[in-house]
mmCIF file of C-alpha atoms in Angstrom:
data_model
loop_
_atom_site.group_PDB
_atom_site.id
_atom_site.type_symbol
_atom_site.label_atom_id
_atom_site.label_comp_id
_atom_site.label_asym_id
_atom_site.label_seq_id
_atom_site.Cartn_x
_atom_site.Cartn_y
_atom_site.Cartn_z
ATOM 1 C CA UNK L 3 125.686 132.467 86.038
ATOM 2 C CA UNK L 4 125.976 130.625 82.511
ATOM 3 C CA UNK L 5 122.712 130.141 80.609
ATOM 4 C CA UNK L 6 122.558 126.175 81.528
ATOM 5 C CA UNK L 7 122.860 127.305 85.157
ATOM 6 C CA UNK L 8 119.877 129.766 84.824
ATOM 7 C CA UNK L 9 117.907 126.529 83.061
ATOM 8 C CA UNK L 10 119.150 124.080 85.933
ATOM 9 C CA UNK L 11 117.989 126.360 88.029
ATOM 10 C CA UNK L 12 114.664 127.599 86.632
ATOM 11 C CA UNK L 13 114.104 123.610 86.522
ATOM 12 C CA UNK L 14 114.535 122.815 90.069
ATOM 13 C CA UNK L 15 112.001 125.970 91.153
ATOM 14 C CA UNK L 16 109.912 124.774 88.772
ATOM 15 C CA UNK L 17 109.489 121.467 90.274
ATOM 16 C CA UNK L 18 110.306 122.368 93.963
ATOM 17 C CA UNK L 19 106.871 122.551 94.242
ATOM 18 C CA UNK L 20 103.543 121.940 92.747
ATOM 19 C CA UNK L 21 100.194 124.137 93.419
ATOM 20 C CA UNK L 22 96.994 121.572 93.772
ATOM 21 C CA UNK L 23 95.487 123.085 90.961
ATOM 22 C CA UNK L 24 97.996 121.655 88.674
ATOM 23 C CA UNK L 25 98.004 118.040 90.264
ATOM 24 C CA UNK L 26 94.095 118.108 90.482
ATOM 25 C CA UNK L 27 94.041 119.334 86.515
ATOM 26 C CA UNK L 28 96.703 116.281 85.825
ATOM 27 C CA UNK L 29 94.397 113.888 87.615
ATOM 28 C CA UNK L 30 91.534 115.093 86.102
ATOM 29 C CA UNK L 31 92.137 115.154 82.583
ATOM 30 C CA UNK L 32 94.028 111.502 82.966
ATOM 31 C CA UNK L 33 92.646 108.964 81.460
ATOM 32 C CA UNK L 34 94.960 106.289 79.926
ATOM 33 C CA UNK L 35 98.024 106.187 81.850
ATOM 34 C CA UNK L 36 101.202 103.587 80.951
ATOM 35 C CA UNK L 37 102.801 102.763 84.308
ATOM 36 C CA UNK L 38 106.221 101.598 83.554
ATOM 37 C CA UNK L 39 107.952 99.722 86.075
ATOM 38 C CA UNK L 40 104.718 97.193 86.966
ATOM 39 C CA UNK L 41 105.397 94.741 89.709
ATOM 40 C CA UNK L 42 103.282 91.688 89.406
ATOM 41 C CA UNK L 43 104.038 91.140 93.585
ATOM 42 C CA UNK L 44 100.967 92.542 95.427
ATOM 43 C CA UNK L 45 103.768 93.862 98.089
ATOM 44 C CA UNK L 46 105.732 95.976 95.899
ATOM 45 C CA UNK L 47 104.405 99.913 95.746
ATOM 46 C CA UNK L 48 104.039 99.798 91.921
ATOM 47 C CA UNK L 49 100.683 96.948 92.411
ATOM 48 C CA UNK L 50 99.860 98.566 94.761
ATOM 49 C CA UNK L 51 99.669 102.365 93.107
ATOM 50 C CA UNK L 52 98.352 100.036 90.121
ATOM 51 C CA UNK L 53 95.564 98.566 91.579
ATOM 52 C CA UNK L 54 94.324 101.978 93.543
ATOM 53 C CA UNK L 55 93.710 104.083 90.106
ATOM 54 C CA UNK L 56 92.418 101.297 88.417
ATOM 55 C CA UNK L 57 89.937 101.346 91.318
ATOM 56 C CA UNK L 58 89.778 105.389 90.921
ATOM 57 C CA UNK L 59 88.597 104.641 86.892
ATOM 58 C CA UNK L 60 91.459 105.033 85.362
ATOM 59 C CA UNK L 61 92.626 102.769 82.303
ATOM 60 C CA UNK L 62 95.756 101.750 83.719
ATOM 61 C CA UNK L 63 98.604 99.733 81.326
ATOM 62 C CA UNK L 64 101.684 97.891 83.054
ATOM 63 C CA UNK L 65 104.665 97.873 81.076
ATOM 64 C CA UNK L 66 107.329 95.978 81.978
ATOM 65 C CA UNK L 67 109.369 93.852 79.880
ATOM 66 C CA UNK L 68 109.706 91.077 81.696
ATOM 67 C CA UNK L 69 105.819 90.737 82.191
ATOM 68 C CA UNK L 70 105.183 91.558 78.775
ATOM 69 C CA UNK L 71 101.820 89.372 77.771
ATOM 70 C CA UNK L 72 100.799 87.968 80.796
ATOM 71 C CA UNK L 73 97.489 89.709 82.819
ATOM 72 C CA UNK L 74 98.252 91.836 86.155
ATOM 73 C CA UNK L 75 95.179 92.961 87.839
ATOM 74 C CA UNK L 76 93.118 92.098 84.595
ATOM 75 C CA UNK L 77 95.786 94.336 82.508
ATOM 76 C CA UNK L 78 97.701 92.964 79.790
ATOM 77 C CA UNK L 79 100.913 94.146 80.257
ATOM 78 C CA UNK L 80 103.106 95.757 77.691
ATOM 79 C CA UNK L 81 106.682 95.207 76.886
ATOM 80 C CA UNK L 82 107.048 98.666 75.948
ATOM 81 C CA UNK L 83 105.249 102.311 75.508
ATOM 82 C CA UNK L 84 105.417 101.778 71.760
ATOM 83 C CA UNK L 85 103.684 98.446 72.345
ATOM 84 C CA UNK L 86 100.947 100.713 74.718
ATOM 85 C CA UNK L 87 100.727 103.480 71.662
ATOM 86 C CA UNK L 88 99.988 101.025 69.185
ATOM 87 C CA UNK L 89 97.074 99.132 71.063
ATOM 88 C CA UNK L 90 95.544 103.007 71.782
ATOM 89 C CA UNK L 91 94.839 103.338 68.134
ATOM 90 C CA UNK L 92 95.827 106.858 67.701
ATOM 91 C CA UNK L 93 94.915 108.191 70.857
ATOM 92 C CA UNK L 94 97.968 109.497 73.162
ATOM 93 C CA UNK L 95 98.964 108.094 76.150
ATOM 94 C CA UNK L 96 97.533 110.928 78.479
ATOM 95 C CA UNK L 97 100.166 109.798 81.133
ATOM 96 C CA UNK L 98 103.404 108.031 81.253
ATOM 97 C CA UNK L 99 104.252 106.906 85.086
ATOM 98 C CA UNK L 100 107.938 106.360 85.589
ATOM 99 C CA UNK L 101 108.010 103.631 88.659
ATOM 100 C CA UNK L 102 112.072 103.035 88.262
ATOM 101 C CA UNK L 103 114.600 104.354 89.218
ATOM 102 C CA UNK L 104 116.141 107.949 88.184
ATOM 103 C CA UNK L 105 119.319 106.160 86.712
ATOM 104 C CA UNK L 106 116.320 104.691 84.220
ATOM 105 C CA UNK L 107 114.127 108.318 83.926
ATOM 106 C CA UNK L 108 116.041 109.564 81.148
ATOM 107 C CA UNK L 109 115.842 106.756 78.722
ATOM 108 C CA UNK L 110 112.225 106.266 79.182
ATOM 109 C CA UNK L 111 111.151 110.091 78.951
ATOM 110 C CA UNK L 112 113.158 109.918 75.856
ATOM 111 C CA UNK L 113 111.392 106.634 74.520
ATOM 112 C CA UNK L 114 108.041 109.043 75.598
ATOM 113 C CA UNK L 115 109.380 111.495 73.672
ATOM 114 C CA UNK L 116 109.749 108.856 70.514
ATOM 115 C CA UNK L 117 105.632 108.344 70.544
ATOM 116 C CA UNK L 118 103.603 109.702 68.055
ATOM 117 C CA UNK L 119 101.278 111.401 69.318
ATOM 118 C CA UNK L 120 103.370 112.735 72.383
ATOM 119 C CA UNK L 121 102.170 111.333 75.920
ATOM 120 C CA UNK L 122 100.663 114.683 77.414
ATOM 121 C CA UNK L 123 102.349 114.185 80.736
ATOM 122 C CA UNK L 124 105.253 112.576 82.553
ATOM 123 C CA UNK L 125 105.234 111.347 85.686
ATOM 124 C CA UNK L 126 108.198 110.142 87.813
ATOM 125 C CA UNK L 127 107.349 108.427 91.343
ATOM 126 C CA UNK L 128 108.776 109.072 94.493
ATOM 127 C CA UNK L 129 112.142 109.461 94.830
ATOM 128 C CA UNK L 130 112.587 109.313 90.520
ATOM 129 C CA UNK L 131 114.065 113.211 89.761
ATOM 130 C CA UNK L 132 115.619 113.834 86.284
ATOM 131 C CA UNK L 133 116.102 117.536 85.436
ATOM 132 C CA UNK L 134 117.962 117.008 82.097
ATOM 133 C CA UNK L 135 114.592 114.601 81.054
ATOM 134 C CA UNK L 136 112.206 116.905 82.136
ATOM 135 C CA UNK L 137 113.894 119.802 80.231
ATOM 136 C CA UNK L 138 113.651 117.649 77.306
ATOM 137 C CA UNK L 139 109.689 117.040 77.753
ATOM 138 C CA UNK L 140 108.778 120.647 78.273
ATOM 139 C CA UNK L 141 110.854 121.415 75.343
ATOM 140 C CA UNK L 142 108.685 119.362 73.704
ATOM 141 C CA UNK L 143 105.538 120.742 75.308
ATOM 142 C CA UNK L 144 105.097 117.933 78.065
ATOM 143 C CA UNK L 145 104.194 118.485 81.493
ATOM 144 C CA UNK L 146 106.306 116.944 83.850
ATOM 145 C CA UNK L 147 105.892 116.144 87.323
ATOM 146 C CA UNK L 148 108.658 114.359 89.195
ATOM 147 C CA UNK L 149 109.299 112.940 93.410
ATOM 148 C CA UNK L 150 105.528 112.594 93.347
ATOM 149 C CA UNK L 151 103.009 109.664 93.760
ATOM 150 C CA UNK L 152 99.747 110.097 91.766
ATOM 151 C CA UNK L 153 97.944 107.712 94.318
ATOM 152 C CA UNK L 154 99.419 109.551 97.368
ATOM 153 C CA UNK L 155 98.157 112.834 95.703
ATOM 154 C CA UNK L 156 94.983 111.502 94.222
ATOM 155 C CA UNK L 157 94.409 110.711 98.168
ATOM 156 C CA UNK L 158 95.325 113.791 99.396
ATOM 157 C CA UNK L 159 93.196 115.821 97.216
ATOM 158 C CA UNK L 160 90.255 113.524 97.570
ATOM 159 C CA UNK L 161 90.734 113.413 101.694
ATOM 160 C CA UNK L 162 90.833 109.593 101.821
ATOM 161 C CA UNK L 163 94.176 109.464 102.444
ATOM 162 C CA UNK L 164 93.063 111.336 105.998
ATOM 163 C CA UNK L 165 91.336 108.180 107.080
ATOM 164 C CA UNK L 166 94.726 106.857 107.541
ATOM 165 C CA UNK L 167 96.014 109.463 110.190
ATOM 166 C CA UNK L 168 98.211 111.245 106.986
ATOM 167 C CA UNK L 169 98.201 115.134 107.442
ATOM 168 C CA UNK L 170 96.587 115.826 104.128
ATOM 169 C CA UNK L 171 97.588 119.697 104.300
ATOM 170 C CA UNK L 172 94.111 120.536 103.285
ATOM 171 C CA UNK L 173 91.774 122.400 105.468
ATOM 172 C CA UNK L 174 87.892 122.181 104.701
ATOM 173 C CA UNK L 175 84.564 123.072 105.971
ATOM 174 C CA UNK L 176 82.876 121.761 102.946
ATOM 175 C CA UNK L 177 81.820 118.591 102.424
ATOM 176 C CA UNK L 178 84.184 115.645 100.283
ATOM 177 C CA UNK L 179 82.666 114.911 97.043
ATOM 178 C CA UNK L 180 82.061 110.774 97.065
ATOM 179 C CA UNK L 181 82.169 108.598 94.231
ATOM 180 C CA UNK L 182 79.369 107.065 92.292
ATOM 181 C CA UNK L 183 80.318 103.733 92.925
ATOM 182 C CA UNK L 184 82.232 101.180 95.568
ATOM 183 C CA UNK L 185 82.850 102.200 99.797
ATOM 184 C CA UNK L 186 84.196 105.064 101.245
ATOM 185 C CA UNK L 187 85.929 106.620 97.627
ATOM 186 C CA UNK L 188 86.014 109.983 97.491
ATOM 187 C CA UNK L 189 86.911 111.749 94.149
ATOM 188 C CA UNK L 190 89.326 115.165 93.947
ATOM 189 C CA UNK L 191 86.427 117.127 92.533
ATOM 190 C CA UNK L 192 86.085 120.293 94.252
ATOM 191 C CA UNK L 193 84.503 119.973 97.953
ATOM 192 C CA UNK L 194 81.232 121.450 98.134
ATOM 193 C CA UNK L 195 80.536 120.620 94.288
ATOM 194 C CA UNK L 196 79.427 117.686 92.839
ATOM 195 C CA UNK L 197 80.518 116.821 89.222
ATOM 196 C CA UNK L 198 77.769 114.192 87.585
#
């Protein structure tokens, strides 16, 4: 098999599958995350995945050009992840959520990949898989994580996504760890342990 093959390849095992330990370390470390592809209709799956981690703590920015200035869930919303680097004032974007489609991954990892300082991790939604783009990224020392949902998996790890019949693939004795604040949030800290 050619070398690009062997890279295609090593690509799609690579992102087959993800152990927990990675996603929890992702979710953990997150703080600022751009989610591009904001829907300012409470229906659509991007508000929704929008409103749930800014209710898990996270400083969430919509970016979508056709929003661009007006508030969505008490966010401004940016017309672009240059626009979202400028207002962090140095800081990186710790996560860049792709909420399009995959015809639309590329050019937006590569727009990530334009930031200075690099976003530390990209993130393409459900259904969103570009192996070319995420070659590109961990070239550049990005992690990438594509055909996942950070709420889905933030509920999975946490358990809370049980209370809605969902097979969370996680089997326990030990105790969920709640959060400090609000009803029936759990956080993805290690069961058992509490992190204060």
């Amino acid at each position: 098999m050619n070398e690009t093959g062997n890279d295609a390849a090593s690509i799609a095992d690579r992102h087959a599958r993800y152990p927990d330990a990675q996603i929890r370390a992702i979710l953990n470390s997150t703080r600022t995350i751009a989610l591009v592809g904001a829907s300012a209709n409470p229906a659509r799956p991007s508000w929704i995945v929008l409103k749930y981690l800014i209710d898990r703590g996270y400083a969430v920015i919509p970016v979508n050009p056709g929003l661009a200035g007006q508030d969505l869930l008490g966010r401004r919303v940016a017309g672009s992840l240059a626009e979202v680097q400028g207002s962090l004032g140095g800081q990186p974007i710790d996560m860049v959520e792709i909420f399009r489609n995959a015809a639309a991954a590329g050019p937006l990892v590569d727009e990530a990949l334009a930031l200075d300082p690099l976003p530390k991790v990209i993130w393409m939604q459900l259904g969103v898989r570009d192996d070319a783009a995420a070659a590109r990224a961990e070239a550049r020392g990005l992690t990438v994580i594509m055909n996942r949902c950070p709420k889905i998996e933030y509920g999975r790890l946490s358990g809370e996504i049980g209370w809605t019949g969902v097979n969370s693939r996680i089997l326990s004795a030990r105790k969920p760890v709640l959060a400090g604040r609000g009803v029936q949030k759990l956080t993805i800290a290690e069961r058992g342990r509490r992190g204060d």
